[in-house]
Short mmCIF file of C-alpha atoms in Angstrom, two decimals:
data_model
loop_
_atom_site.label_atom_id
_atom_site.label_comp_id
_atom_site.label_asym_id
_atom_site.label_seq_id
_atom_site.Cartn_x
_atom_site.Cartn_y
_atom_site.Cartn_z
CA MET A 1 -33.96 -9.97 -11.56
CA ASN A 2 -33.97 -11.48 -8.49
CA LEU A 3 -30.43 -11.63 -7.87
CA VAL A 4 -29.86 -7.63 -8.64
CA ALA A 5 -33.65 -6.71 -5.56
CA GLY A 6 -32.02 -8.37 -3.39
CA LEU A 7 -28.08 -6.60 -3.51
CA SER A 8 -28.37 -3.38 -1.53
CA ILE A 9 -26.92 -0.49 -3.46
CA LEU A 10 -24.13 0.71 -0.37
CA ASN A 11 -23.25 -2.75 -0.15
CA LEU A 12 -22.36 -2.62 -3.72
CA ALA A 13 -21.34 0.87 -3.81
CA ARG A 14 -18.36 -0.08 -1.12
CA PHE A 15 -17.29 -3.48 -3.07
CA GLN A 16 -16.75 -1.25 -5.75
CA PHE A 17 -14.66 1.41 -3.65
CA ALA A 18 -12.43 -1.47 -2.38
CA MET A 19 -12.00 -3.21 -5.26
CA THR A 20 -10.62 -0.10 -7.41
CA THR A 21 -8.60 0.55 -4.53
CA ILE A 22 -7.15 -2.50 -3.26
CA PHE A 23 -6.37 -3.02 -6.98
CA HIS A 24 -4.55 0.34 -6.61
CA PHE A 25 -3.40 -0.36 -4.36
CA PHE A 26 -0.93 -3.66 -5.36
CA PHE A 27 0.47 -1.31 -7.81
CA VAL A 28 1.24 2.10 -5.83
CA PRO A 29 3.36 0.79 -3.41
CA LEU A 30 5.05 -1.89 -5.91
CA SER A 31 6.13 1.44 -7.62
CA ILE A 32 7.32 3.47 -4.84
CA GLY A 33 9.41 0.99 -2.97
CA LEU A 34 10.89 0.14 -6.38
CA GLY A 35 11.55 3.01 -7.18
CA ILE A 36 13.24 3.74 -3.55
CA ILE A 37 15.41 0.34 -5.00
CA VAL A 38 16.11 1.84 -8.48
CA SER A 39 17.54 5.35 -6.60
CA VAL A 40 20.28 3.28 -4.48
CA MET A 41 21.59 0.70 -7.00
CA GLU A 42 21.59 3.77 -9.40
CA THR A 43 23.28 5.45 -6.30
CA LEU A 44 25.52 2.41 -5.81
CA TYR A 45 26.59 2.54 -9.77
CA VAL A 46 27.76 6.42 -9.27
CA ILE A 47 29.44 5.93 -5.83
CA LYS A 48 31.16 2.17 -6.57
CA LYS A 49 31.45 2.89 -10.44
CA ASP A 50 30.45 -0.60 -11.21
CA ASP A 51 28.78 -1.53 -14.17
CA GLN A 52 27.34 -4.35 -12.40
CA TYR A 53 24.81 -1.81 -10.54
CA LYS A 54 24.68 0.13 -13.00
CA ARG A 55 23.05 -3.33 -15.27
CA MET A 56 20.33 -4.24 -12.22
CA THR A 57 19.46 -0.28 -12.33
CA LYS A 58 18.00 -0.90 -16.15
CA PHE A 59 17.16 -4.69 -15.26
CA TRP A 60 15.04 -3.55 -12.77
CA GLY A 61 13.69 -0.10 -13.68
CA LYS A 62 11.62 -1.83 -16.97
CA ILE A 63 9.26 -3.26 -13.44
CA PHE A 64 9.05 -0.13 -12.26
CA MET A 65 8.35 1.67 -14.96
CA LEU A 66 5.15 -1.23 -15.46
CA SER A 67 4.01 -1.16 -12.13
CA PHE A 68 4.22 3.11 -12.50
CA ALA A 69 1.66 2.65 -15.99
CA VAL A 70 -0.55 0.75 -14.77
CA GLY A 71 -0.75 2.29 -10.96
CA VAL A 72 -1.80 5.48 -13.20
CA VAL A 73 -4.71 3.79 -15.12
CA THR A 74 -5.59 2.28 -12.00
CA GLY A 75 -5.51 5.59 -10.37
CA ILE A 76 -7.86 6.69 -13.08
CA ILE A 77 -10.43 4.59 -12.42
CA GLN A 78 -10.54 4.50 -8.85
CA GLU A 79 -11.30 8.66 -9.32
CA PHE A 80 -14.54 7.83 -11.49
CA GLN A 81 -16.02 6.63 -7.80
CA PHE A 82 -16.55 9.94 -6.34
CA GLY A 83 -18.77 10.57 -9.03
CA MET A 84 -20.21 7.43 -9.83
CA ASN A 85 -21.40 5.82 -6.79
CA TRP A 86 -20.35 8.94 -3.76
CA SER A 87 -21.76 11.66 -5.35
CA ARG A 88 -22.69 13.18 -1.68
CA TYR A 89 -20.08 12.17 0.06
CA SER A 90 -18.42 14.51 -3.21
CA ARG A 91 -20.82 17.04 -3.03
CA TYR A 92 -20.18 17.19 0.96
CA VAL A 93 -16.32 17.21 1.11
CA GLY A 94 -15.59 18.47 -1.72
CA ASP A 95 -14.08 21.39 -0.38
CA ILE A 96 -11.80 19.77 1.15
CA PHE A 97 -11.00 16.67 -1.14
CA GLY A 98 -10.43 18.49 -3.85
CA PRO A 99 -7.66 20.69 -3.06
CA ALA A 100 -5.56 17.53 -1.60
CA LEU A 101 -6.27 15.60 -4.80
CA ALA A 102 -5.57 18.80 -6.90
CA VAL A 103 -1.95 19.09 -5.46
CA GLU A 104 -1.49 15.07 -5.58
CA ALA A 105 -2.93 15.38 -9.42
CA LEU A 106 -0.68 18.53 -10.77
CA VAL A 107 1.88 19.13 -8.50
CA ALA A 108 3.09 15.56 -6.86
CA PHE A 109 1.68 13.35 -10.09
CA PHE A 110 3.28 15.77 -12.92
CA LEU A 111 7.05 15.70 -10.98
CA GLU A 112 7.28 12.23 -11.07
CA SER A 113 6.10 11.50 -14.74
CA THR A 114 8.23 14.59 -15.77
CA PHE A 115 11.21 12.93 -13.75
CA LEU A 116 10.58 9.47 -14.82
CA GLY A 117 10.28 10.26 -18.64
CA LEU A 118 13.67 11.99 -18.17
CA TRP A 119 15.41 9.24 -16.34
CA SER A 120 14.51 6.61 -19.01
CA PHE A 121 15.40 7.65 -22.14
CA GLY A 122 18.20 10.05 -20.51
CA TRP A 123 20.97 7.32 -19.99
CA ASP A 124 23.44 9.17 -22.79
CA ARG A 125 21.95 12.54 -22.29
CA PHE A 126 23.26 13.62 -18.50
CA ASN A 127 26.61 13.42 -16.41
CA LYS A 128 25.70 10.56 -13.67
CA LYS A 129 24.79 12.55 -10.84
CA LEU A 130 22.48 14.68 -12.62
CA HIS A 131 20.63 10.92 -14.24
CA LEU A 132 20.77 10.09 -10.24
CA LEU A 133 19.41 12.71 -9.33
CA PHE A 134 16.20 12.84 -11.94
CA ILE A 135 15.26 8.54 -10.59
CA TRP A 136 15.36 10.36 -7.08
CA LEU A 137 13.30 13.23 -7.73
CA THR A 138 11.18 10.35 -9.11
CA THR A 139 10.89 8.55 -6.26
CA LEU A 140 10.25 11.75 -3.78
CA GLY A 141 7.32 12.34 -6.32
CA SER A 142 5.99 9.35 -6.08
CA ALA A 143 5.94 9.68 -1.90
CA PHE A 144 4.73 13.32 -2.37
CA SER A 145 1.11 12.08 -3.96
CA ALA A 146 1.15 9.34 -1.25
CA LEU A 147 1.40 12.04 1.28
CA TRP A 148 -1.55 14.02 -0.42
CA ILE A 149 -3.73 11.11 -0.77
CA LEU A 150 -3.27 10.23 2.63
CA ALA A 151 -3.62 13.59 3.76
CA ALA A 152 -7.41 13.12 2.52
CA ASN A 153 -7.45 9.58 3.74
CA SER A 154 -5.94 10.69 7.39
CA PHE A 155 -9.17 13.14 7.57
CA MET A 156 -11.53 10.88 6.89
CA GLN A 157 -10.09 8.51 10.14
CA ASN A 158 -10.01 11.90 11.96
CA PRO A 159 -11.52 15.65 10.22
CA VAL A 160 -9.54 18.26 11.11
CA GLY A 161 -9.82 22.22 9.83
CA PHE A 162 -13.29 22.64 8.80
CA GLU A 163 -16.66 23.88 9.50
CA VAL A 164 -19.91 22.44 8.59
CA ASP A 165 -22.07 25.15 6.21
CA HIS A 166 -25.65 24.07 8.04
CA LYS A 167 -27.93 26.37 5.51
CA PHE A 168 -25.97 24.15 2.50
CA ASP A 169 -25.59 20.85 4.83
CA ARG A 170 -21.79 20.59 3.54
CA ALA A 171 -18.34 21.06 4.92
CA VAL A 172 -15.99 23.77 4.13
CA LEU A 173 -12.46 24.36 4.67
CA VAL A 174 -11.93 26.60 7.19
CA ASP A 175 -8.18 25.83 7.83
CA PHE A 176 -5.68 24.23 4.77
CA PRO A 177 -2.96 23.91 7.05
CA ALA A 178 -4.28 21.81 9.48
CA LEU A 179 -4.62 18.86 7.02
CA LEU A 180 -1.22 18.30 6.85
CA GLN A 181 -0.50 18.57 10.65
CA ASN A 182 -3.25 16.61 11.22
CA HIS A 183 -1.69 13.62 13.12
CA GLN A 184 -3.20 10.60 11.55
CA LEU A 185 -1.96 11.58 8.75
CA TRP A 186 1.51 11.16 10.38
CA LEU A 187 1.00 7.96 11.54
CA GLU A 188 -0.25 7.06 8.10
CA PHE A 189 2.10 8.27 5.92
CA PRO A 190 5.55 6.50 7.27
CA HIS A 191 3.46 3.16 8.25
CA VAL A 192 2.75 3.11 4.47
CA ILE A 193 6.05 4.42 2.93
CA PHE A 194 7.82 1.43 5.24
CA ALA A 195 5.53 -0.57 3.59
CA THR A 196 6.56 0.27 0.38
CA PHE A 197 9.92 -0.78 1.25
CA MET A 198 8.54 -4.55 1.49
CA ALA A 199 6.78 -4.67 -1.86
CA GLY A 200 10.15 -3.47 -3.53
CA ALA A 201 12.26 -5.52 -2.00
CA PHE A 202 10.04 -8.75 -1.72
CA VAL A 203 9.41 -8.35 -5.62
CA VAL A 204 13.13 -7.52 -6.87
CA MET A 205 14.22 -11.38 -4.17
CA GLY A 206 11.09 -13.16 -5.82
CA VAL A 207 11.98 -12.26 -9.45
CA SER A 208 15.72 -12.82 -8.64
CA ALA A 209 14.78 -16.47 -6.57
CA PHE A 210 12.56 -17.50 -9.84
CA SER A 211 15.45 -15.87 -12.14
CA LEU A 212 17.33 -18.17 -10.56
CA LEU A 213 15.28 -21.72 -10.33
CA ARG A 214 14.70 -21.07 -14.10
CA LYS A 215 18.79 -20.67 -15.17
CA PRO A 216 20.40 -21.67 -12.18
CA HIS A 217 24.47 -21.01 -12.64
CA HIS A 218 22.93 -18.10 -14.78
CA GLU A 219 23.75 -14.18 -14.16
CA VAL A 220 24.14 -15.08 -10.28
CA ASN A 221 26.33 -12.47 -9.01
CA PHE A 222 24.08 -9.84 -10.40
CA PHE A 223 20.90 -11.71 -8.78
CA LYS A 224 23.27 -12.05 -5.55
CA LYS A 225 23.81 -8.43 -5.62
CA SER A 226 20.04 -7.81 -6.66
CA VAL A 227 18.95 -9.41 -3.36
CA GLN A 228 21.35 -7.62 -1.57
CA VAL A 229 19.93 -4.52 -1.86
CA SER A 230 16.54 -5.26 -1.67
CA ALA A 231 16.90 -7.08 1.59
CA VAL A 232 18.54 -3.90 3.45
CA VAL A 233 15.80 -2.15 1.73
CA ALA A 234 13.71 -4.76 3.79
CA LEU A 235 15.54 -4.52 7.42
CA VAL A 236 15.44 -1.20 7.35
CA GLY A 237 11.42 -1.11 6.29
CA VAL A 238 10.49 -4.31 8.90
CA VAL A 239 11.75 -1.94 11.37
CA GLY A 240 9.93 1.63 10.12
CA LEU A 241 6.72 -0.83 10.37
CA ALA A 242 7.58 -2.18 13.98
CA TYR A 243 8.13 1.61 15.12
CA THR A 244 4.90 3.30 13.29
CA GLY A 245 2.59 0.58 13.68
CA ASP A 246 3.10 0.84 17.14
CA SER A 247 2.95 4.67 17.07
CA HIS A 248 -0.66 3.92 15.46
CA SER A 249 -1.74 1.63 17.66
CA LEU A 250 -1.43 3.67 21.04
CA ALA A 251 -2.93 6.75 19.36
CA LEU A 252 -5.70 3.97 17.75
CA GLN A 253 -6.51 3.55 21.79
CA GLU A 254 -7.93 7.28 21.83
CA ASP A 255 -8.87 8.28 17.80
CA GLN A 256 -11.05 5.23 17.25
CA PRO A 257 -11.37 2.58 20.23
CA MET A 258 -14.18 0.39 18.33
CA LYS A 259 -11.65 -0.14 15.82
CA PHE A 260 -8.95 -0.99 18.51
CA ALA A 261 -10.96 -3.11 20.32
CA ALA A 262 -12.24 -5.28 16.71
CA THR A 263 -8.16 -5.91 16.13
CA GLU A 264 -7.77 -7.12 19.55
CA GLY A 265 -10.50 -8.74 20.08
CA ILE A 266 -12.07 -7.38 22.97
CA ASP A 267 -15.81 -7.42 24.01
CA LYS A 268 -16.15 -6.63 27.08
CA ASN A 269 -13.96 -3.89 29.20
CA VAL A 270 -10.37 -5.85 30.36
CA GLY A 271 -7.33 -4.61 32.95
CA GLY A 272 -6.86 -1.47 34.64
CA ASP A 273 -4.83 0.88 35.78
CA ASP A 274 -3.23 -1.94 38.28
CA GLU A 275 -4.38 -4.63 36.35
CA GLN A 276 -2.85 -6.27 33.92
CA ALA A 277 -4.99 -7.33 30.31
CA PRO A 278 -3.87 -11.09 28.60
CA TRP A 279 -3.73 -11.23 24.77
CA SER A 280 -5.12 -13.78 22.81
CA VAL A 281 -3.54 -15.40 20.27
CA ILE A 282 -6.62 -16.34 18.75
CA SER A 283 -10.13 -16.53 19.24
CA TYR A 284 -13.55 -16.33 17.59
CA THR A 285 -16.56 -14.03 17.87
CA ASP A 286 -20.01 -15.05 17.14
CA PRO A 287 -20.71 -12.26 14.62
CA LYS A 288 -24.96 -12.28 15.20
CA THR A 289 -24.09 -11.54 18.89
CA ASN A 290 -21.38 -9.70 18.87
CA GLU A 291 -19.96 -11.39 21.70
CA VAL A 292 -16.43 -13.78 21.90
CA LYS A 293 -17.11 -17.30 22.24
CA TRP A 294 -13.58 -18.71 22.84
CA SER A 295 -9.90 -17.53 22.98
CA LEU A 296 -6.13 -18.38 23.32
CA ASP A 297 -4.73 -15.61 25.77
CA VAL A 298 -1.51 -14.80 27.01
CA PRO A 299 -1.24 -13.16 30.76
CA TYR A 300 0.02 -9.45 30.64
CA MET A 301 0.83 -8.78 26.52
CA LEU A 302 -1.68 -6.19 25.48
CA SER A 303 -1.06 -4.02 28.81
CA ILE A 304 2.31 -4.46 27.26
CA LEU A 305 1.30 -4.23 24.14
CA ALA A 306 -1.17 -1.13 24.46
CA HIS A 307 0.28 0.49 27.01
CA HIS A 308 3.63 -0.02 27.21
CA SER A 309 3.15 -1.53 31.42
CA LEU A 310 2.79 -4.46 33.16
CA THR A 311 -1.05 -2.95 34.31
CA GLY A 312 -3.09 -0.81 32.03
CA GLY A 313 -6.65 -1.82 30.99
CA SER A 314 -9.13 -1.22 27.78
CA GLN A 315 -12.23 -0.97 26.73
CA GLY A 316 -14.61 -3.87 24.83
CA TRP A 317 -16.27 -2.89 22.28
CA HIS A 318 -20.10 -3.42 24.32
CA GLU A 319 -19.08 -0.22 26.36
CA LEU A 320 -18.14 1.52 23.74
CA ASN A 321 -20.91 0.76 21.46
CA LYS A 322 -23.17 2.64 24.87
CA GLU A 323 -20.84 5.41 24.48
CA LEU A 324 -21.41 5.73 20.56
CA HIS A 325 -24.90 6.10 20.59
CA GLU A 326 -24.33 8.82 24.20
CA LYS A 327 -22.97 10.99 21.98
CA TYR A 328 -24.58 10.59 18.32
CA ASP A 329 -27.45 8.78 18.47
CA VAL A 330 -29.64 12.86 18.74
CA LYS A 331 -27.57 13.38 15.55
CA PHE A 332 -27.40 9.66 13.85
CA GLY A 333 -30.74 8.20 15.10
CA HIS A 334 -31.41 5.13 17.91
CA ASP A 335 -30.88 3.09 15.09
CA MET A 336 -27.09 2.87 13.62
CA ASN A 337 -25.43 -0.75 14.24
CA TYR A 338 -21.81 0.97 15.78
CA TYR A 339 -20.22 -2.86 15.58
CA LEU A 340 -17.59 -3.49 13.48
CA PRO A 341 -16.95 -6.90 11.23
CA ASN A 342 -14.72 -8.04 14.25
CA ASN A 343 -13.44 -11.34 13.05
CA THR A 344 -12.63 -9.92 9.84
CA LEU A 345 -10.49 -7.08 11.88
CA TYR A 346 -8.90 -9.37 14.16
CA TYR A 347 -7.15 -11.61 12.05
CA SER A 348 -6.68 -9.25 9.27
CA PHE A 349 -4.51 -7.09 11.99
CA ARG A 350 -2.73 -10.72 12.98
CA ILE A 351 -2.29 -11.13 8.98
CA MET A 352 -0.12 -7.79 9.00
CA ALA A 353 1.28 -8.05 12.00
CA VAL A 354 2.79 -11.69 11.23
CA SER A 355 3.42 -10.77 8.16
CA ALA A 356 6.04 -8.12 9.48
CA GLY A 357 7.87 -10.69 11.26
CA VAL A 358 8.39 -13.38 8.64
CA PHE A 359 9.52 -10.09 6.20
CA GLY A 360 12.09 -9.77 9.17
CA LEU A 361 13.52 -13.45 9.31
CA LEU A 362 13.75 -13.57 5.30
CA ALA A 363 15.23 -10.06 4.92
CA VAL A 364 17.95 -11.59 7.06
CA VAL A 365 17.70 -15.19 5.37
CA ALA A 366 18.70 -13.35 2.02
CA LEU A 367 22.01 -11.67 3.43
CA TRP A 368 23.33 -14.31 5.84
CA PHE A 369 23.08 -16.49 2.01
CA THR A 370 24.70 -13.64 -0.45
CA ARG A 371 26.87 -12.39 1.96
CA LYS A 372 30.59 -12.07 0.53
CA LYS A 373 32.19 -14.53 2.83
CA SER A 374 29.24 -17.09 2.36
CA LYS A 375 30.27 -20.51 0.47
CA ILE A 376 26.82 -21.43 -0.03
CA ASP A 377 26.35 -21.62 -3.29
CA ILE A 378 22.13 -20.79 -3.13
CA THR A 379 20.94 -22.20 -6.76
CA LYS A 380 21.74 -26.33 -5.17
CA TYR A 381 18.44 -24.90 -2.57
CA LYS A 382 15.42 -24.99 -4.58
CA TRP A 383 13.51 -24.95 -1.65
CA ALA A 384 15.20 -21.95 -0.30
CA LEU A 385 14.51 -20.26 -3.93
CA TRP A 386 10.95 -21.23 -4.43
CA ILE A 387 10.02 -19.81 -0.77
CA PHE A 388 11.50 -16.54 -1.89
CA GLY A 389 9.50 -16.95 -4.97
CA ILE A 390 6.24 -16.96 -2.82
CA ALA A 391 7.24 -14.43 -0.93
CA THR A 392 7.03 -12.08 -3.85
CA TYR A 393 3.06 -12.10 -3.02
CA LEU A 394 3.07 -11.76 0.73
CA PRO A 395 3.72 -7.80 1.11
CA PHE A 396 0.41 -7.38 -0.87
CA VAL A 397 -1.15 -9.63 1.35
CA ALA A 398 -0.18 -8.12 4.05
CA ILE A 399 -1.03 -4.61 2.89
CA THR A 400 -4.46 -5.61 1.95
CA SER A 401 -5.01 -6.70 5.09
CA GLY A 402 -4.03 -3.07 6.80
CA TRP A 403 -6.25 -1.16 4.08
CA LEU A 404 -9.15 -3.59 5.39
CA ILE A 405 -8.22 -2.30 9.19
CA THR A 406 -8.17 0.84 8.09
CA GLU A 407 -10.92 1.63 5.96
CA LEU A 408 -13.36 -1.69 7.86
CA GLY A 409 -12.78 0.26 11.18
CA ARG A 410 -14.11 3.10 10.21
CA ALA A 411 -17.52 2.35 9.42
CA PRO A 412 -20.72 3.67 9.82
CA TRP A 413 -18.76 6.26 8.95
CA VAL A 414 -17.25 7.85 5.35
CA VAL A 415 -16.24 10.62 7.53
CA TYR A 416 -15.65 9.65 10.99
CA GLY A 417 -17.99 10.62 13.70
CA VAL A 418 -19.08 13.31 10.42
CA LEU A 419 -21.41 12.01 7.62
CA THR A 420 -22.29 7.62 7.48
CA MET A 421 -21.54 5.84 4.32
CA ALA A 422 -25.31 5.91 4.29
CA ASP A 423 -25.90 9.49 3.76
CA ALA A 424 -22.75 9.91 0.57
CA VAL A 425 -23.48 7.61 -1.33
CA SER A 426 -25.17 8.52 -4.90
CA PRO A 427 -29.07 9.01 -4.43
CA ASN A 428 -29.82 8.29 -8.25
CA VAL A 429 -27.65 5.10 -9.04
CA SER A 430 -29.88 1.77 -9.04
CA ALA A 431 -28.02 -1.62 -8.10
CA ALA A 432 -28.19 -2.63 -11.64
CA SER A 433 -25.59 -0.42 -12.43
CA LEU A 434 -23.83 -0.88 -10.27
CA LEU A 435 -23.90 -4.57 -10.64
CA THR A 436 -22.47 -3.93 -14.44
CA SER A 437 -19.95 -1.61 -13.90
CA ASN A 438 -18.72 -4.28 -10.84
CA ILE A 439 -18.65 -6.87 -13.56
CA LEU A 440 -17.01 -4.19 -16.35
CA TYR A 441 -14.97 -3.22 -13.76
CA PHE A 442 -13.35 -6.66 -12.54
CA ALA A 443 -13.27 -7.73 -16.02
CA THR A 444 -11.07 -4.59 -16.32
CA PHE A 445 -8.37 -5.41 -13.55
CA THR A 446 -7.98 -9.28 -14.13
CA VAL A 447 -6.94 -7.85 -17.50
CA LEU A 448 -4.81 -4.94 -16.36
CA GLY A 449 -3.31 -7.68 -13.89
CA LEU A 450 -3.00 -10.42 -16.22
CA ILE A 451 -0.93 -7.70 -18.89
CA MET A 452 1.36 -6.80 -15.69
CA VAL A 453 2.07 -9.91 -14.94
CA MET A 454 2.90 -10.88 -18.41
CA LEU A 455 5.39 -8.11 -19.54
CA SER A 456 7.04 -8.42 -15.82
CA ARG A 457 7.81 -12.43 -17.09
CA ARG A 458 8.99 -11.20 -20.26
CA VAL A 459 11.53 -9.41 -18.62
CA MET A 460 12.46 -11.93 -16.36
CA ILE A 461 12.60 -14.50 -18.70
CA ALA A 462 15.43 -12.02 -21.32
CA GLY A 463 16.77 -11.50 -18.10
CA PRO A 464 19.85 -9.01 -17.82
CA GLU A 465 20.90 -9.16 -20.91
CA SER A 466 18.56 -7.27 -22.33
CA VAL A 467 19.77 -4.62 -20.96
CA ASP A 468 23.37 -5.20 -22.42
CA GLU A 469 21.70 -5.83 -25.75
CA THR A 470 19.96 -1.94 -25.75
CA GLU A 471 23.36 -0.64 -24.09
CA THR A 472 25.14 -1.69 -27.01
CA GLU A 473 22.96 -0.03 -29.82
CA GLU A 474 24.49 3.03 -31.75
CA ASP A 475 21.94 4.98 -32.01
CA VAL A 476 21.30 7.01 -35.02
CA ASP A 477 19.29 9.84 -35.66
CA PRO A 478 16.12 8.83 -38.18
CA PHE A 479 16.01 11.92 -39.83
CA SER A 480 19.59 11.80 -40.56
CA PRO A 481 21.51 10.38 -43.75
CA LYS A 482 22.82 7.28 -42.43
CA ALA A 483 19.32 6.46 -41.35
CA PHE A 484 17.73 7.25 -44.98
CA GLU A 485 20.43 4.92 -46.72
CA ASN A 486 20.09 1.77 -43.60
CA GLY A 487 16.10 1.87 -44.94
CA LYS A 488 16.87 1.71 -48.37
CA GLU A 489 19.10 -1.11 -47.66
CA ALA A 490 16.36 -3.40 -46.22
#
C-alpha cells in the first residue's frame, strides 16, 4: 500500500502510454520496412525472372506477416489508453483526433490488410504483375496508415486547424485540410518512413548473418542477394534520414526551442549574429539546478549544424523558461515547470545521430562484401557476421531514442501550448488500478515479444527450403473426391 500511495497517477499513466507506444512502435517500422524490401524483391523477380528473388520474397514475407500481425495486436492495446487513462484528453481533442484515427482504421488499415490477404494467398491465383501490385498496395497502405497517426501526433506537437469551444471547454476542428498541411507532419512523416527502411533492412541483414553463422556454407547466394537488396534500401534510408533530420532540427528552433536546447545541451544563450556557437560532443546537466556542469565543445559546429553558417546563435533553456512563463502564466499559472529531462533528451539525440552514421557504414560494408566481383567468403569472417547479427537490434534503439525526443520534449503539454499532461489524465483512475494494468500490459508485451522472436527464429531455422517445400506441394480442393479418397487411405 505504501508503494502505491507513493506513486503519481500522472507518472504511472505516462509510463503506461510510453511502454505501450514504444513496444507497438517496434513492429510498425519493422512491418513497413520489411514490406518495402519484400516489394523490391518481388519487383526484381518480375523484372529479372530469377526464381531466387521469388524464394527471397516468400521467405522474408513470412517474417513480414508476423510483424504485421503483432503490430495490429499492440496497436489495439495502445488505443485502449485513450479511454482508460487519458479520458480528459480524449474529450478535449476528440473532435480532432477522432477523424484522423477513423481514416487510419477504416481506410488505411483495411487497404493494407485486404491486399496483404490477396498477396499471401494469391501466388498461384493471379499473374505475376497483378500479384506484385498487391504487395506494393499493402506497403503503401501501411505508409498511409502511418501518415494519419502522425497527422494526429503532429497536431499535438504543432496544433493547427482548430478553435476552442469555451462553453464546453473542448477543441473543435474547423479546418480538416490543415491537419494534412501541418508542416510538422511533413517533417515527421518522411523521417519516420526512412527510419522504417533501417528497421527492415537490418533485420534482413541480421537474420541473414545469424543464418550463415548456423550453416556457413548453406544458401550463401540466397542470403548474399538478400543482404544486397537490404543494404541498398538502408543506404537510401540513411540519406533520407540525414536530410529530413536536418530539416526537422531547423524547424524545431522555431516550433519548440526548449526541446532544441535540451537536445544540444544549451543552458545559456550561445553565439549570435556575428558570433560562432560551439557544439558539445558530450556534456552533463545537473537535473536539480538545470545547469550544465561540464561539456566537451567543438567551436563553430553548432552554428554550422543549426544555422548552416559559421555564425549564428541559439537560446538557452534558462532564457526560454522565462519567455514561456511570460507567455503562459496567465493561462497555466506561475507554478508550471517548463524544464525538460535534459540529459535524457541530450543523449537520446546523440544515440539517434550516431546510429545513423553506423547504419551507413554497415550498409557500405555489406555491399562491398556481397558485390559480384568480390572474392571474399563472408562465411569465414564470423566476427563480421556477429556484428551484423547484433546490428539487428540497433534500429529499434535509434527509433526509441527518436520517440523519446519527440514525446518527452513536448512536456509539460500533451498538446503543445494548449493542454497540459496533468489536465489530460483521467479523473477517476486510481494509482492501484494503474499499477495493476501496468504489470498486466508489461506481461502481455513480454509474451507477445517472445512469441514474435520464437516464430521468427523458427522461420530462420527452417530456412529458404521451407519455401521450396510449400512450392512443390500439390494444391488439392478439400471438397474434391480426391481429397476424400486420400482421407480414406489415411
